[in-house]
Amino acid sequence: AAVVLFAYQTSTSTVSTLTSVNLRIWDGVPGEPGSTVVFGDTTTNRLSESSFSGVYRVSDSTGGANNRPIMVNRVSVGTTLAPGTYWLDWQTDGSLANDGPWAPPIVITGSGVTGNARSYSNTIGWGPLVDSDSGNAKGLPFLIESPSAPAAGAIPTLDGVGVAAFVLLLGVAAVWHLRRHVLGT
């Protein structure tokens, strides 16, 4: 199985500069009493592939900019989970020291709040991931790939790969372990 995550570094080409991703899976909200890590750690590099997604991170003021190419990062996850609700906690590293890596938040035109992702800071701990300009809570996109065929009613296949996938949308649990306090722009 694999988890597909998205990230970018500013002022790069479409050749990925992302070098590692570590990942943990929690059985509850990270940082909350009773929540524990059920898979992974913060040191093992699980990145198996990183390539250009064909999409750029832009803002209202930088529409059409091509200096933030978003990379698709496939992360190996060798575990089976019992039915339940889980949270992903990940960190991405890159070869450029200038800016990022950053995870692009979910953006839905006309919607301020797009999810319930959380971030981590060494000084304040876990808290909601919010847009630094609007203060709105944001979600982060990801996919979960399974080597088995999707169950009835599951999200259809992606590029011919059997996918039991979730796209992080409003109300779906996810978390990105940020190395900084605010979202990159």
C-alpha positions as a printed NumPy array, in Angstrom:
array([[  0.   ,   0.   ,   0.   ],
       [  1.051,   3.59 ,  -0.503],
       [ -0.03 ,   7.065,   0.508],
       [  0.192,   9.811,  -2.103],
       [  1.033,  13.246,  -0.699],
       [  1.603,  16.606,  -2.374],
       [  4.314,  19.222,  -1.736],
       [  6.355,  21.926,  -3.419],
       [  9.422,  24.081,  -2.97 ],
       [  9.384,  27.661,  -4.233],
       [ 11.454,  28.684,  -7.271],
       [ 12.034,  25.205,  -8.639],
       [ 11.601,  23.548, -12.006],
       [  9.334,  20.594, -12.681],
       [ 12.139,  18.249, -11.584],
       [ 11.425,  17.248,  -8.007],
       [ 13.717,  18.59 ,  -5.281],
       [ 11.902,  16.597,  -2.588],
       [ 14.198,  14.077,  -0.941],
       [ 12.326,  12.426,   1.926],
       [  8.967,  11.944,   3.591],
       [  8.357,  10.369,   6.961],
       [  4.885,   9.39 ,   8.038],
       [  2.97 ,   8.31 ,  11.112],
       [ -0.588,   7.041,  11.427],
       [ -2.508,   7.908,  14.597],
       [ -5.619,   6.207,  15.975],
       [ -7.019,   9.557,  17.131],
       [ -6.432,  13.281,  16.854],
       [ -2.679,  13.918,  17.22 ],
       [ -1.822,  15.518,  20.525],
       [ -5.145,  14.646,  22.155],
       [ -5.291,  12.423,  25.259],
       [ -5.576,   8.753,  24.336],
       [ -4.343,   9.168,  20.754],
       [ -1.404,   6.942,  19.864],
       [  0.796,   6.286,  16.855],
       [ -0.145,   2.915,  15.334],
       [  2.319,   2.981,  12.442],
       [  5.465,   4.813,  11.37 ],
       [  7.924,   7.235,  12.901],
       [  9.492,  10.642,  12.31 ],
       [ 12.849,   9.36 ,  11.045],
       [ 12.299,   6.673,   8.381],
       [ 12.331,   8.   ,   4.825],
       [  9.346,   6.307,   3.146],
       [  9.475,   8.274,  -0.123],
       [  9.505,   5.859,  -3.061],
       [  8.76 ,   8.283,  -5.916],
       [  8.416,  12.03 ,  -6.469],
       [  7.372,  13.652,  -9.748],
       [  5.664,  16.74 , -11.135],
       [  1.865,  16.687, -10.841],
       [  1.229,  19.001, -13.786],
       [ -0.214,  21.611, -11.376],
       [  1.277,  24.784,  -9.882],
       [  0.513,  26.407,  -6.514],
       [ -0.875,  29.89 ,  -7.16 ],
       [ -2.728,  32.497,  -5.143],
       [ -5.191,  35.219,  -6.059],
       [ -2.297,  37.606,  -6.607],
       [ -0.022,  35.131,  -8.447],
       [ -2.457,  33.459, -10.855],
       [ -0.555,  31.915, -13.757],
       [  2.755,  31.791, -11.866],
       [  4.895,  28.719, -12.519],
       [  7.527,  28.98 ,  -9.765],
       [  5.816,  26.535,  -7.367],
       [  5.325,  23.215,  -9.166],
       [  3.444,  20.728,  -6.985],
       [  5.03 ,  17.29 ,  -6.749],
       [  3.226,  13.981,  -6.288],
       [  5.022,  11.992,  -3.587],
       [  4.337,   8.27 ,  -3.291],
       [  5.114,   7.015,   0.23 ],
       [  5.425,   3.306,   1.06 ],
       [  3.22 ,   2.161,   3.918],
       [  3.43 ,  -1.482,   4.944],
       [  0.556,  -1.943,   7.358],
       [ -3.04 ,  -3.078,   7.555],
       [ -5.425,  -1.139,   9.768],
       [ -8.638,  -2.265,  11.413],
       [-11.784,  -0.333,  10.473],
       [-11.814,   3.075,  12.146],
       [-10.795,   6.704,  11.831],
       [ -7.112,   7.495,  11.491],
       [ -5.008,  10.626,  11.108],
       [ -1.885,  10.982,   8.949],
       [  1.092,  12.942,  10.253],
       [  3.906,  13.613,   7.766],
       [  6.999,  15.702,   7.168],
       [  8.592,  16.391,   3.802],
       [ 12.183,  17.456,   3.199],
       [ 13.857,  18.823,   0.089],
       [ 17.278,  19.622,  -1.302],
       [ 16.726,  23.394,  -1.444],
       [ 17.293,  25.468,   1.669],
       [ 15.573,  28.562,   0.259],
       [ 11.905,  27.848,   0.888],
       [  9.772,  24.919,   2.   ],
       [  8.859,  22.243,   1.335],
       [  5.231,  23.254,   1.689],
       [  2.014,  21.271,   1.404],
       [ -0.61 ,  22.925,  -0.788],
       [ -3.882,  23.323,   1.113],
       [ -7.231,  22.345,  -0.337],
       [ -8.781,  25.374,  -2.017],
       [-12.428,  25.416,  -3.052],
       [-13.651,  28.607,  -4.698],
       [-16.189,  30.276,  -2.438],
       [-15.375,  28.084,   0.573],
       [-13.235,  29.475,   3.369],
       [-13.024,  26.325,   5.486],
       [-11.799,  23.293,   3.511],
       [-10.912,  20.734,   6.154],
       [ -9.673,  19.977,   9.619],
       [ -5.942,  19.385,   9.212],
       [ -3.658,  20.102,  12.154],
       [ -0.1  ,  21.368,  12.36 ],
       [  2.648,  21.002,  14.916],
       [  5.045,  23.591,  16.282],
       [  7.844,  22.869,  18.738],
       [  6.783,  25.937,  20.729],
       [  2.989,  25.474,  20.901],
       [  2.343,  21.803,  20.049],
       [ -0.606,  20.637,  17.921],
       [ -3.261,  23.031,  16.65 ],
       [ -5.597,  23.638,  13.718],
       [ -4.002,  24.311,  10.339],
       [ -5.284,  27.744,   9.348],
       [ -4.692,  30.075,   6.447],
       [ -2.457,  32.899,   7.693],
       [ -4.423,  35.509,   5.693],
       [ -8.037,  34.512,   6.355],
       [ -7.761,  32.463,   9.549],
       [ -9.894,  29.727,   7.931],
       [ -9.247,  26.072,   8.758],
       [ -7.731,  24.142,   5.861],
       [ -7.466,  20.544,   4.758],
       [ -4.615,  18.866,   2.903],
       [ -5.076,  16.555,  -0.094],
       [ -3.89 ,  12.957,  -0.085],
       [ -4.747,   9.577,  -1.585],
       [ -4.478,   6.109,  -0.112],
       [ -3.614,   3.415,  -2.654],
       [ -4.347,  -0.224,  -2.02 ],
       [ -3.007,  -3.184,  -4.002],
       [ -6.472,  -4.781,  -3.856],
       [ -9.495,  -3.819,  -5.919],
       [-11.716,  -1.083,  -4.476],
       [-14.797,  -2.107,  -2.541],
       [-18.235,  -1.367,  -3.971],
       [-18.917,   2.348,  -3.713],
       [-15.236,   3.233,  -3.29 ],
       [-13.587,   6.012,  -5.246],
       [-12.828,   4.747,  -8.787],
       [ -9.362,   3.813,  -9.986],
       [ -6.712,   6.447, -10.651],
       [ -4.503,   5.834, -13.712],
       [ -5.439,   2.16 , -13.703],
       [ -4.212,   1.54 , -10.151],
       [ -6.696,  -0.101,  -7.785],
       [ -7.448,   2.703,  -5.37 ],
       [ -9.361,   2.633,  -2.155],
       [ -8.718,   6.331,  -1.895],
       [ -9.787,   9.312,   0.021],
       [ -9.3  ,  12.853,  -1.214],
       [ -9.037,  15.001,   1.824],
       [-12.142,  17.161,   1.823],
       [-14.143,  18.888,   4.496],
       [-14.628,  16.591,   7.456],
       [-11.949,  14.018,   6.564],
       [ -9.197,  13.655,   9.118],
       [ -5.622,  14.439,   8.122],
       [ -2.65 ,  16.209,   9.535],
       [  0.593,  17.506,   8.212],
       [  3.386,  17.934,  10.678],
       [  4.5  ,  21.432,   9.673],
       [  7.999,  22.592,  10.347],
       [  6.802,  26.172,  10.38 ],
       [  3.933,  28.007,  12.035],
       [  2.098,  29.262,   8.955],
       [  1.268,  28.091,   5.438],
       [  3.667,  29.017,   2.691],
       [  2.384,  31.233,  -0.045]])
